[in-house]
Amino acid sequence: VAGTMRITGLPGGAFGRYLTDMGIVATADPVGALRLGPAPAMVASTTTIRQRTSRLFDATLSPTSAALLGGVVFGAREGVPTAALADAGLSHLVVVSGRHAAILLAGIAMVLGAVGVGVRGRSRAGLVAIWWFVVLTRWQPSVIRAAAMVTIVLVGMLRGRPRDPLHTLAMAVIMLLAIDPLLARQVGYALSALATGGVLVALHWTASARGLSIALAATVGAQVATAPIVLAPS
């Protein structure tokens, strides 16, 4: 994007505080027309996929259902009834997270395994797929965290190194904060990291449990770990 901009200070109120927390120090308002250049190949290809998928949803579902499905599949926000979801406590359903990454990787592993691709080939394909998915979902903090953990695990598998989930989470969090310290100000990133840590600790403590006990432990672990942020006054 190129053009002439007028730089102004941040607005007041809650939105201004939110921008400050995101590390934004000013706003740029265009003066005259903007010139748009071509997007990078990866962004352009994923934009096409998002647009075609959204059109398919719109053609086959009601507007609200189409918007919700777009939010569930790739984190689209257009038309999503965020206020109603928040009131019902269901906002997490339209937030792309580690479960999306897990489903994607499991599908790729199943397909490639069915056609005879070995573990190393599936691992390499998983590395490419997970970062393509980051671009598809527009690099949401929770997806970046999941992608970093997947990268560490898959690289470790390719090198024959042992894996430990808690160490993997810690390494991913530290690595991402070293690359972009402003992630520490993003509530989504903090919630994603804490929820994952809570689940992993709970599963470690209930390693000998089965069935419903594991699901309950994971749920409680995530709730307890994220409670300080969820309950903090805005």
Coordinates of C-alpha atoms in Angstrom, one line a residue:
V1 CA 0.0 0.0 0.0
A2 CA 1.4 3.4 -1.0
G3 CA 0.1 6.9 -0.7
T4 CA 0.3 10.1 1.2
M5 CA -0.7 9.9 4.9
R6 CA -1.6 12.3 7.6
I7 CA -0.2 11.0 11.0
T8 CA -2.3 11.7 14.1
G9 CA -2.3 10.6 17.7
L10 CA -4.3 7.8 19.1
P11 CA -7.9 8.3 20.0
G12 CA -8.9 8.3 23.6
G13 CA -11.0 5.8 25.5
A14 CA -10.9 2.0 25.5
F15 CA -10.0 1.7 21.9
G16 CA -7.0 4.0 22.3
R17 CA -5.8 1.9 25.3
Y18 CA -6.2 -1.2 23.2
L19 CA -4.1 0.3 20.4
T20 CA -1.4 1.3 22.9
D21 CA -1.4 -2.3 24.3
M22 CA -0.8 -3.5 20.7
G23 CA 2.3 -1.3 20.5
I24 CA 0.6 1.2 18.1
V25 CA 1.7 4.8 18.7
A26 CA -0.2 6.7 16.0
T27 CA -2.7 6.4 13.2
A28 CA -2.3 7.2 9.5
D29 CA -5.2 8.6 7.5
P30 CA -4.8 8.6 3.7
V31 CA -4.8 11.9 1.8
G32 CA -6.1 11.2 -1.7
A33 CA -6.1 7.8 -3.4
L34 CA -4.1 4.8 -2.2
R35 CA -2.0 2.7 -4.6
L36 CA -2.3 -1.0 -4.0
G37 CA 0.5 -3.3 -5.2
P38 CA 0.3 -7.1 -5.8
A39 CA 0.3 -9.2 -2.7
P40 CA 3.0 -11.8 -2.0
A41 CA 2.2 -15.2 -3.7
M42 CA 1.4 -16.9 -0.4
V43 CA -1.0 -14.2 0.7
A44 CA -2.6 -14.0 -2.7
S45 CA -3.2 -17.7 -2.9
T46 CA -4.8 -17.9 0.5
T47 CA -6.9 -14.8 -0.1
T48 CA -8.3 -16.6 -3.2
I49 CA -9.1 -19.7 -1.1
R50 CA -10.8 -17.6 1.6
Q51 CA -12.9 -15.7 -0.9
R52 CA -14.0 -18.8 -2.8
T53 CA -14.8 -20.7 0.4
S54 CA -16.8 -17.7 1.7
R55 CA -18.8 -17.5 -1.5
L56 CA -19.6 -21.3 -1.2
F57 CA -20.8 -20.8 2.4
D58 CA -22.9 -17.8 1.4
A59 CA -24.5 -19.7 -1.5
T60 CA -25.5 -22.7 0.6
L61 CA -26.2 -21.3 4.1
S62 CA -28.0 -18.4 5.8
P63 CA -25.9 -15.3 6.3
T64 CA -25.4 -15.9 10.0
S65 CA -24.6 -19.6 9.5
A66 CA -22.2 -18.8 6.7
A67 CA -20.4 -16.2 8.8
L68 CA -20.1 -18.6 11.7
L69 CA -18.7 -21.4 9.6
G70 CA -16.2 -19.0 8.1
G71 CA -15.1 -18.1 11.6
V72 CA -14.8 -21.7 12.7
V73 CA -12.9 -22.8 9.6
F74 CA -10.4 -20.0 9.0
G75 CA -11.1 -17.3 11.6
A76 CA -13.1 -14.9 9.3
R77 CA -14.7 -12.1 11.3
E78 CA -17.1 -10.6 8.7
G79 CA -20.7 -11.0 9.8
V80 CA -19.9 -13.0 12.9
P81 CA -22.3 -12.0 15.7
T82 CA -19.5 -11.4 18.2
A83 CA -21.7 -9.8 20.9
A84 CA -24.2 -12.7 20.9
L85 CA -21.4 -15.2 21.1
A86 CA -19.7 -13.3 23.9
D87 CA -23.0 -13.2 25.9
A88 CA -23.4 -16.9 25.4
G89 CA -19.8 -17.7 26.4
L90 CA -19.1 -19.2 23.0
S91 CA -16.6 -16.8 21.5
H92 CA -13.9 -19.4 21.5
L93 CA -15.8 -21.4 18.9
V94 CA -14.9 -18.9 16.1
V95 CA -11.3 -18.4 17.2
V96 CA -8.8 -20.4 15.2
S97 CA -6.5 -22.3 17.5
G98 CA -4.4 -25.4 18.0
R99 CA -7.3 -27.7 17.4
H100 CA -7.4 -26.5 13.8
A101 CA -3.7 -27.2 13.4
A102 CA -4.1 -30.7 14.9
I103 CA -7.0 -31.5 12.5
L104 CA -5.0 -30.2 9.5
L105 CA -1.9 -32.2 10.4
A106 CA -3.9 -35.4 11.2
G107 CA -5.6 -35.2 7.8
I108 CA -2.3 -34.7 6.0
A109 CA -0.7 -37.6 7.9
M110 CA -3.6 -39.9 7.1
V111 CA -3.7 -39.0 3.4
L112 CA 0.1 -39.2 2.9
G113 CA 0.3 -42.4 5.0
A114 CA -2.4 -44.0 2.9
V115 CA -0.3 -43.4 -0.3
G116 CA 2.9 -44.8 1.3
V117 CA 4.7 -41.6 2.3
G118 CA 7.1 -42.3 5.2
V119 CA 7.4 -40.5 8.5
R120 CA 10.1 -38.0 7.3
G121 CA 8.0 -37.1 4.2
R122 CA 4.9 -36.5 6.3
S123 CA 6.9 -34.4 8.8
R124 CA 8.2 -32.2 6.0
A125 CA 4.8 -31.8 4.5
G126 CA 3.4 -30.9 7.9
L127 CA 6.0 -28.1 8.3
V128 CA 4.9 -26.6 5.0
A129 CA 1.2 -27.1 5.7
I130 CA 1.2 -25.5 9.2
W131 CA 2.9 -22.3 8.1
W132 CA 0.6 -22.1 5.0
F133 CA -2.3 -22.4 7.5
V134 CA -0.8 -19.5 9.5
V135 CA -1.0 -17.3 6.4
L136 CA -4.5 -18.7 5.5
T137 CA -5.8 -17.7 9.0
R138 CA -4.0 -14.4 8.9
W139 CA -1.4 -15.1 11.6
Q140 CA -3.6 -15.1 14.6
P141 CA -1.6 -15.4 17.9
S142 CA -3.0 -18.8 18.9
V143 CA -2.2 -20.3 15.4
I144 CA 1.3 -18.9 15.5
R145 CA 1.8 -20.5 18.9
A146 CA 0.5 -23.8 17.7
A147 CA 2.7 -23.6 14.5
A148 CA 5.8 -22.9 16.5
M149 CA 5.1 -25.9 18.7
V150 CA 4.4 -28.1 15.7
T151 CA 7.7 -26.9 14.1
I152 CA 9.7 -27.7 17.1
V153 CA 8.2 -31.2 17.4
L154 CA 8.5 -32.0 13.7
V155 CA 12.1 -30.7 13.5
G156 CA 12.9 -32.8 16.6
M157 CA 11.4 -35.9 14.9
L158 CA 13.4 -35.3 11.8
R159 CA 16.6 -35.1 13.9
G160 CA 15.7 -38.0 16.1
R161 CA 15.4 -36.0 19.3
P162 CA 13.0 -36.8 22.2
R163 CA 9.9 -34.7 22.7
D164 CA 8.5 -33.2 25.8
P165 CA 5.2 -31.2 25.5
L166 CA 5.9 -28.7 28.3
H167 CA 9.5 -28.0 27.1
T168 CA 8.1 -27.6 23.6
L169 CA 5.5 -25.0 24.8
A170 CA 8.2 -23.1 26.8
M171 CA 10.6 -23.1 23.8
A172 CA 7.8 -21.9 21.4
V173 CA 6.7 -19.1 23.8
I174 CA 10.2 -17.8 24.3
M175 CA 11.1 -18.1 20.6
L176 CA 8.1 -16.1 19.5
L177 CA 8.5 -13.4 22.2
A178 CA 12.1 -13.0 21.1
I179 CA 11.0 -12.5 17.5
D180 CA 8.0 -10.2 18.4
P181 CA 8.0 -9.0 22.0
L182 CA 4.7 -7.2 21.4
L183 CA 3.0 -10.6 21.4
A184 CA 3.3 -10.3 25.2
R185 CA 0.6 -7.6 25.1
Q186 CA -1.9 -9.6 23.0
V187 CA -4.5 -11.3 25.2
G188 CA -5.1 -14.0 22.6
Y189 CA -1.5 -15.1 22.7
A190 CA -1.4 -15.1 26.5
L191 CA -4.6 -17.1 26.7
S192 CA -3.4 -19.6 24.1
A193 CA -0.1 -20.2 25.9
L194 CA -1.6 -20.4 29.3
A195 CA -4.5 -22.7 28.3
T196 CA -2.1 -25.0 26.5
G197 CA 0.2 -25.1 29.6
G198 CA -2.8 -25.8 31.8
V199 CA -3.9 -28.7 29.7
L200 CA -0.4 -30.2 29.5
V201 CA 0.1 -29.9 33.3
A202 CA -3.3 -31.5 34.0
L203 CA -2.6 -34.3 31.5
H204 CA 0.7 -35.0 33.1
W205 CA -0.9 -35.2 36.6
T206 CA -3.6 -37.6 35.3
A207 CA -1.3 -39.7 33.1
S208 CA -2.8 -42.9 34.4
A209 CA -6.5 -41.7 34.1
R210 CA -8.8 -42.8 31.3
G211 CA -11.8 -41.5 29.3
L212 CA -13.9 -38.8 30.9
S213 CA -11.3 -38.1 33.6
I214 CA -8.8 -37.0 31.0
A215 CA -11.3 -34.6 29.3
L216 CA -12.3 -33.2 32.7
A217 CA -8.7 -32.7 33.8
A218 CA -7.8 -30.9 30.5
T219 CA -10.9 -28.6 30.9
V220 CA -10.1 -27.7 34.5
G221 CA -6.4 -27.2 33.7
A222 CA -7.2 -24.7 30.9
Q223 CA -9.8 -22.9 33.0
V224 CA -7.5 -22.5 36.0
A225 CA -4.5 -21.4 33.9
T226 CA -6.4 -18.7 32.1
A227 CA -8.5 -17.5 35.1
P228 CA -6.1 -14.7 36.0
I229 CA -6.5 -13.1 32.6
V230 CA -10.2 -13.9 32.1
L231 CA -11.2 -12.5 35.5
A232 CA -8.9 -9.5 35.4
P233 CA -10.8 -6.1 35.2
S234 CA -10.6 -4.6 31.7

